[in-house]
Amino acid sequence: MYGHFREFLSKTLLVSLTSAFALMTFAAAAQAQDEAGTQNSSADEELVVTGYRGSLEQSLNLKRDTVGAVDSIMAEDIAKFPDNNLAESLQRIPGVVIDRAAGEGRNVSVRGLSPEFTRTLINGMETMASSGFTDALNGATRGRGFDFNTFDSDLFRSLTVRKTSNAQTEEGSLGATIQLQTARPFDFDDTTLVVSGQMGYNDLSEESDPKAAVLASTTFADGTFGILGSVSYSERTLVEKGASSVRWAGPTTTTATTAVQPFGTYQGAAAPQLLNLAFKPRLPRYDYYQHDIERTGANVSLQYKPMDSLEVSLDLLYSKHDASREERFAQGVLNNAGINTGTNVVDFEVSNPDIIDPNLMRTNSLLFAELENGRIASESRRDEMTTEFNQHTLSIDYDITNSLRVNALVGKAESDFDNPVQTSLNLQRDGADWSFDYRGGRRVPIFDFGPDMQDLSGWSVSSIRLRPITVDNTFDLTQLNVEFDINDSLTLKAGVGDKKYEFETTQYQRNPEDAFIVGTVDPSVMQIIDGGNGTWATVDFDAFIDFYDINALNEIDETAGTPNIKLRMQDTWGVTEDTSSAYLQLDFEGSLGTVPVRGNIGVRKIETDQNSVAFGTIGASPEEVRGSHSYSDNLPSMELVFETSEEVLIRLGISEVLARAPLTNLRPNVTVSVAGGNRTIAGGNPALEPTKATAYDLAMEYYFAEESLFSMAVFSKDIKTQVQTIGGTMPFTETGLPISVAEAACNSGPDGYGSNCNENMLWNTSTPVNGPGGDLFGFEVSYQQPFTFLPSFWSNFGIYTNYTYVKSQLDYVNSAGLITSTHDLQNLSQNAYNITLYYEEEKFSGRVATTYRESFLTNVPGRDGNDLEGTNPTNNVDASFSYKLADDLELTFEALNLTNEAIDQWVDQTANRPSFYHESGKQYYFGARYSFY
């Protein structure tokens, strides 16, 4: 551990030296500001900073007073940042980047670690929220990542990101713990009423989107009882347009001497080998999505304080996220089903045509092709989705004596995602002449589908797919914490907790999947749509469903003996985790020589019993399989703050942290078989251990003036393992699967269960395991300051900015366990920054913010022979302005995504082939806000 720490400190030296000049610059600015403040000292003594500047000051004070590395956004920020949801608010914090979907933030990554490694608490307890997205964005959430788009940000009072860990902090995160707090009545001094309303407009959908929020709070009985209620409502109609390729497929071989699958014919003759060997877009297409989103939220908080030493709080939170989405595609078919000897290639162009070395053929991309007698398709999909979130928490804070305090927390949170309609209709026609053109670096190709794509007749059904989904997450929590002041400088803290997490997901499908309509589709159920980049024929969903009675496919026909709808077994599973925890922590204040020091040291003990269930194949029969696993860990931690002067703080944090294994990898959806002497297990692994890391954090904070900060944090994580699928051998008893599964598989083999086949022998496995880990290193730089030292109106300006660099190299292995490549963690952006410039005076205020995120990997290795898959950089620009007509009434204007930033996914790092490119337009909101205090 100490060897890692010495290495960590050496890495920080160069970075720390680079900040020295900046410190001297800020010191000079501080002196100028102090001199200006001296001239107006009598006025400044009475000054109370409010508004956006006031919220920044609150966040700064919280950061300064907390022992660990903490960044916060207070209520003024949430209410007035130009944000659709909580994720977009959180992206202003150093080290935080977000994933976007449907034109708004979805998931949060902190310091290079993906949403799977980040834990979210609401009102003190861990929780989960799931929602549904397109296949290109990984569909419905079936992991540990929290979907922040479930909530409007208006419901919350503060957002806090804790980047270091102590014993008191509940385990479960490698990246950070995000704490969301709703408003409570005792947060306000007097009776409070806030009403806001907005009307939005999107320049791509050309639709109007209403938003409204109300908060009311008051206290009774001489301030001993308080009640607060808040509600929020918003609608949004969003259009996405662009193109996708559904991956790029390489040839069946990469040698120039071995036969490959021919790509049709070329000018009536055999296609050139150059064409056959090129990577081709499997289903190049124009995309057009329409999203209709409705969010409703409510928060009720009751507080009772009969005496100064006792406070009881009951918080009830509800949110409902309704969404419907229609996807439309006009596409050419170049996968195996669409390439046939009847297709003629009239002309084509391949990138890097001079490369002959077969090992370098990956850079060859078919950028342009003109085809005769090919296949085109019109694909449509409709989703209807609802997420309902309910949480109730009861907390009690009781000061038994001046030195002994108790806190108890009991809560339950439920997130139920239901996707009852997921219907895909795929139509096709052969004999079409069409072309595509990616040349010139186009992310959206130029298509010419000819007249066939606008013809309402002549289409046949290639498939109809119905796959409804549910995802349910439930948390139950009980905690008891005790604090005892040993003396003025020492406080002993201890606590116990019990948490139960239940995850269950189901998916259904038609039976059989692709046998319903044969023949030509009736033209009366077809229509022409404008997809933004072109027009094409597609189904009229409602007319098609009514005409062919598609909904009847979801009904169970008891008389037929075989249901029309059945479980899709590979996507139906559940995980339950029961965790008991206890911690002991000593908080202290003292001095090291003349330097004041405060901090904590402690250890957290956890024990987890994990059970999972899925459908597997045992021998030759599908059946329900259950797996179980238990583990325990001791997690020591230490946090220190050195106050080297009144302005400068040095923070140090060292801790052992863990994140539990991804839910998808824990499912025991195994195929267990015995053939001859071969005993084989393939599928998930319910015996996965958590991912553990040793985390180091060193920070310097320079509070060089009022409301001002320059800080630098250097962090490092020694990640012990990452989950990868590797082949190997192990006794069946170590798999976490029940012994009965081994017995059933052996009995299906030639020797039966016995001395030649049993659970104690070695079995060949191809399952996710805790593979090799790696190091993560990075630093953050933050600067914020109001320009009050400048003359005239310039003093109303200010800045809040930060930059984050993260680097992590992990070894990726193949199924045999051999290292095939070394790359960054998935979802890690090496560089990210946020710059917010604000202006605030008595009546008018405004802010402009830009947020940059560098490219990141999404799949290692890539699919279909591509080395990697990832997403290109984004730079989002937002703005917000308000004007006070009176003390209690102001007008607001917000503008989001002013650069119309696109989601731009790619496959293959060398070729950067466009895989998914979507724009969602600029969003504007006009509104008013009334406040009564």
mmCIF file with all atom_site columns, N, CA, C and O in Angstrom, residues 860-881:
data_model
loop_
_atom_site.group_PDB
_atom_site.id
_atom_site.type_symbol
_atom_site.label_atom_id
_atom_site.label_alt_id
_atom_site.label_comp_id
_atom_site.label_asym_id
_atom_site.label_entity_id
_atom_site.label_seq_id
_atom_site.pdbx_PDB_ins_code
_atom_site.Cartn_x
_atom_site.Cartn_y
_atom_site.Cartn_z
_atom_site.occupancy
_atom_site.B_iso_or_equiv
_atom_site.pdbx_formal_charge
_atom_site.auth_seq_id
_atom_site.auth_comp_id
_atom_site.auth_asym_id
_atom_site.auth_atom_id
_atom_site.pdbx_PDB_model_num
ATOM 1  N N  . VAL A 1 860 ? -14.760 -2.944 -25.876 1.00 0.00 ? 860 VAL A N  1
ATOM 2  C CA . VAL A 1 860 ? -13.400 -3.430 -26.072 1.00 0.00 ? 860 VAL A CA 1
ATOM 3  C C  . VAL A 1 860 ? -13.420 -4.947 -25.891 1.00 0.00 ? 860 VAL A C  1
ATOM 4  O O  . VAL A 1 860 ? -13.723 -5.432 -24.801 1.00 0.00 ? 860 VAL A O  1
ATOM 5  N N  . PRO A 1 861 ? -13.131 -5.735 -26.941 1.00 0.00 ? 861 PRO A N  1
ATOM 6  C CA . PRO A 1 861 ? -12.877 -5.295 -28.317 1.00 0.00 ? 861 PRO A CA 1
ATOM 7  C C  . PRO A 1 861 ? -14.175 -4.963 -29.027 1.00 0.00 ? 861 PRO A C  1
ATOM 8  O O  . PRO A 1 861 ? -15.267 -5.218 -28.504 1.00 0.00 ? 861 PRO A O  1
ATOM 9  N N  . GLY A 1 862 ? -14.050 -4.404 -30.227 1.00 0.00 ? 862 GLY A N  1
ATOM 10 C CA . GLY A 1 862 ? -15.222 -4.110 -31.030 1.00 0.00 ? 862 GLY A CA 1
ATOM 11 C C  . GLY A 1 862 ? -15.823 -5.376 -31.634 1.00 0.00 ? 862 GLY A C  1
ATOM 12 O O  . GLY A 1 862 ? -15.213 -6.448 -31.623 1.00 0.00 ? 862 GLY A O  1
ATOM 13 N N  . ARG A 1 863 ? -17.003 -5.223 -32.165 1.00 0.00 ? 863 ARG A N  1
ATOM 14 C CA . ARG A 1 863 ? -17.688 -6.356 -32.770 1.00 0.00 ? 863 ARG A CA 1
ATOM 15 C C  . ARG A 1 863 ? -17.397 -6.449 -34.263 1.00 0.00 ? 863 ARG A C  1
ATOM 16 O O  . ARG A 1 863 ? -16.932 -5.502 -34.879 1.00 0.00 ? 863 ARG A O  1
ATOM 17 N N  . ASP A 1 864 ? -17.655 -7.615 -34.830 1.00 0.00 ? 864 ASP A N  1
ATOM 18 C CA . ASP A 1 864 ? -17.555 -7.853 -36.279 1.00 0.00 ? 864 ASP A CA 1
ATOM 19 C C  . ASP A 1 864 ? -16.164 -7.560 -36.818 1.00 0.00 ? 864 ASP A C  1
ATOM 20 O O  . ASP A 1 864 ? -16.003 -7.062 -37.934 1.00 0.00 ? 864 ASP A O  1
ATOM 21 N N  . GLY A 1 865 ? -15.115 -7.849 -36.031 1.00 0.00 ? 865 GLY A N  1
ATOM 22 C CA . GLY A 1 865 ? -13.762 -7.677 -36.516 1.00 0.00 ? 865 GLY A CA 1
ATOM 23 C C  . GLY A 1 865 ? -13.189 -6.290 -36.337 1.00 0.00 ? 865 GLY A C  1
ATOM 24 O O  . GLY A 1 865 ? -12.020 -6.059 -36.675 1.00 0.00 ? 865 GLY A O  1
ATOM 25 N N  . ASN A 1 866 ? -13.954 -5.334 -35.816 1.00 0.00 ? 866 ASN A N  1
ATOM 26 C CA . ASN A 1 866 ? -13.430 -3.993 -35.531 1.00 0.00 ? 866 ASN A CA 1
ATOM 27 C C  . ASN A 1 866 ? -12.687 -4.014 -34.202 1.00 0.00 ? 866 ASN A C  1
ATOM 28 O O  . ASN A 1 866 ? -13.111 -4.673 -33.249 1.00 0.00 ? 866 ASN A O  1
ATOM 29 N N  . ASP A 1 867 ? -11.564 -3.247 -34.118 1.00 0.00 ? 867 ASP A N  1
ATOM 30 C CA . ASP A 1 867 ? -10.747 -3.352 -32.914 1.00 0.00 ? 867 ASP A CA 1
ATOM 31 C C  . ASP A 1 867 ? -11.431 -2.765 -31.690 1.00 0.00 ? 867 ASP A C  1
ATOM 32 O O  . ASP A 1 867 ? -11.387 -3.327 -30.598 1.00 0.00 ? 867 ASP A O  1
ATOM 33 N N  . LEU A 1 868 ? -12.090 -1.595 -31.831 1.00 0.00 ? 868 LEU A N  1
ATOM 34 C CA . LEU A 1 868 ? -12.718 -0.906 -30.714 1.00 0.00 ? 868 LEU A CA 1
ATOM 35 C C  . LEU A 1 868 ? -14.009 -0.258 -31.182 1.00 0.00 ? 868 LEU A C  1
ATOM 36 O O  . LEU A 1 868 ? -14.250 -0.112 -32.384 1.00 0.00 ? 868 LEU A O  1
ATOM 37 N N  . GLU A 1 869 ? -14.828 0.171  -30.212 1.00 0.00 ? 869 GLU A N  1
ATOM 38 C CA . GLU A 1 869 ? -15.999 0.996  -30.492 1.00 0.00 ? 869 GLU A CA 1
ATOM 39 C C  . GLU A 1 869 ? -16.032 2.136  -29.481 1.00 0.00 ? 869 GLU A C  1
ATOM 40 O O  . GLU A 1 869 ? -15.621 1.962  -28.334 1.00 0.00 ? 869 GLU A O  1
ATOM 41 N N  . GLY A 1 870 ? -16.521 3.307  -29.915 1.00 0.00 ? 870 GLY A N  1
ATOM 42 C CA . GLY A 1 870 ? -16.527 4.432  -29.004 1.00 0.00 ? 870 GLY A CA 1
ATOM 43 C C  . GLY A 1 870 ? -17.415 5.558  -29.466 1.00 0.00 ? 870 GLY A C  1
ATOM 44 O O  . GLY A 1 870 ? -18.182 5.432  -30.434 1.00 0.00 ? 870 GLY A O  1
ATOM 45 N N  . THR A 1 871 ? -17.305 6.685  -28.767 1.00 0.00 ? 871 THR A N  1
ATOM 46 C CA . THR A 1 871 ? -18.093 7.879  -29.053 1.00 0.00 ? 871 THR A CA 1
ATOM 47 C C  . THR A 1 871 ? -17.157 9.067  -29.188 1.00 0.00 ? 871 THR A C  1
ATOM 48 O O  . THR A 1 871 ? -16.231 9.234  -28.377 1.00 0.00 ? 871 THR A O  1
ATOM 49 N N  . ASN A 1 872 ? -17.376 9.889  -30.189 1.00 0.00 ? 872 ASN A N  1
ATOM 50 C CA . ASN A 1 872 ? -16.537 11.054 -30.453 1.00 0.00 ? 872 ASN A CA 1
ATOM 51 C C  . ASN A 1 872 ? -16.825 12.189 -29.463 1.00 0.00 ? 872 ASN A C  1
ATOM 52 O O  . ASN A 1 872 ? -17.840 12.161 -28.762 1.00 0.00 ? 872 ASN A O  1
ATOM 53 N N  . PRO A 1 873 ? -15.942 13.208 -29.388 1.00 0.00 ? 873 PRO A N  1
ATOM 54 C CA . PRO A 1 873 ? -16.097 14.280 -28.391 1.00 0.00 ? 873 PRO A CA 1
ATOM 55 C C  . PRO A 1 873 ? -17.394 15.068 -28.567 1.00 0.00 ? 873 PRO A C  1
ATOM 56 O O  . PRO A 1 873 ? -17.982 15.121 -29.657 1.00 0.00 ? 873 PRO A O  1
ATOM 57 N N  . THR A 1 874 ? -17.824 15.688 -27.463 1.00 0.00 ? 874 THR A N  1
ATOM 58 C CA . THR A 1 874 ? -18.981 16.591 -27.485 1.00 0.00 ? 874 THR A CA 1
ATOM 59 C C  . THR A 1 874 ? -18.615 17.890 -26.777 1.00 0.00 ? 874 THR A C  1
ATOM 60 O O  . THR A 1 874 ? -17.769 17.910 -25.883 1.00 0.00 ? 874 THR A O  1
ATOM 61 N N  . ASN A 1 875 ? -19.261 18.966 -27.199 1.00 0.00 ? 875 ASN A N  1
ATOM 62 C CA . ASN A 1 875 ? -19.060 20.274 -26.560 1.00 0.00 ? 875 ASN A CA 1
ATOM 63 C C  . ASN A 1 875 ? -20.412 20.977 -26.535 1.00 0.00 ? 875 ASN A C  1
ATOM 64 O O  . ASN A 1 875 ? -20.847 21.536 -27.544 1.00 0.00 ? 875 ASN A O  1
ATOM 65 N N  . ASN A 1 876 ? -21.085 20.929 -25.397 1.00 0.00 ? 876 ASN A N  1
ATOM 66 C CA . ASN A 1 876 ? -22.427 21.482 -25.265 1.00 0.00 ? 876 ASN A CA 1
ATOM 67 C C  . ASN A 1 876 ? -22.365 22.894 -24.687 1.00 0.00 ? 876 ASN A C  1
ATOM 68 O O  . ASN A 1 876 ? -21.672 23.138 -23.706 1.00 0.00 ? 876 ASN A O  1
ATOM 69 N N  . VAL A 1 877 ? -23.109 23.800 -25.303 1.00 0.00 ? 877 VAL A N  1
ATOM 70 C CA . VAL A 1 877 ? -23.173 25.191 -24.857 1.00 0.00 ? 877 VAL A CA 1
ATOM 71 C C  . VAL A 1 877 ? -24.614 25.502 -24.458 1.00 0.00 ? 877 VAL A C  1
ATOM 72 O O  . VAL A 1 877 ? -25.547 25.300 -25.247 1.00 0.00 ? 877 VAL A O  1
ATOM 73 N N  . ASP A 1 878 ? -24.798 26.001 -23.214 1.00 0.00 ? 878 ASP A N  1
ATOM 74 C CA . ASP A 1 878 ? -26.108 26.358 -22.692 1.00 0.00 ? 878 ASP A CA 1
ATOM 75 C C  . ASP A 1 878 ? -26.052 27.771 -22.138 1.00 0.00 ? 878 ASP A C  1
ATOM 76 O O  . ASP A 1 878 ? -24.980 28.290 -21.803 1.00 0.00 ? 878 ASP A O  1
ATOM 77 N N  . ALA A 1 879 ? -27.212 28.404 -22.034 1.00 0.00 ? 879 ALA A N  1
ATOM 78 C CA . ALA A 1 879 ? -27.279 29.763 -21.500 1.00 0.00 ? 879 ALA A CA 1
ATOM 79 C C  . ALA A 1 879 ? -28.560 29.944 -20.707 1.00 0.00 ? 879 ALA A C  1
ATOM 80 O O  . ALA A 1 879 ? -29.570 29.265 -20.954 1.00 0.00 ? 879 ALA A O  1
ATOM 81 N N  . SER A 1 880 ? -28.527 30.877 -19.737 1.00 0.00 ? 880 SER A N  1
ATOM 82 C CA . SER A 1 880 ? -29.679 31.154 -18.889 1.00 0.00 ? 880 SER A CA 1
ATOM 83 C C  . SER A 1 880 ? -29.661 32.626 -18.495 1.00 0.00 ? 880 SER A C  1
ATOM 84 O O  . SER A 1 880 ? -28.603 33.160 -18.131 1.00 0.00 ? 880 SER A O  1
ATOM 85 N N  . PHE A 1 881 ? -30.839 33.279 -18.572 1.00 0.00 ? 881 PHE A N  1
ATOM 86 C CA . PHE A 1 881 ? -30.943 34.698 -18.233 1.00 0.00 ? 881 PHE A CA 1
ATOM 87 C C  . PHE A 1 881 ? -32.238 34.927 -17.448 1.00 0.00 ? 881 PHE A C  1
ATOM 88 O O  . PHE A 1 881 ? -33.235 34.228 -17.652 1.00 0.00 ? 881 PHE A O  1
#
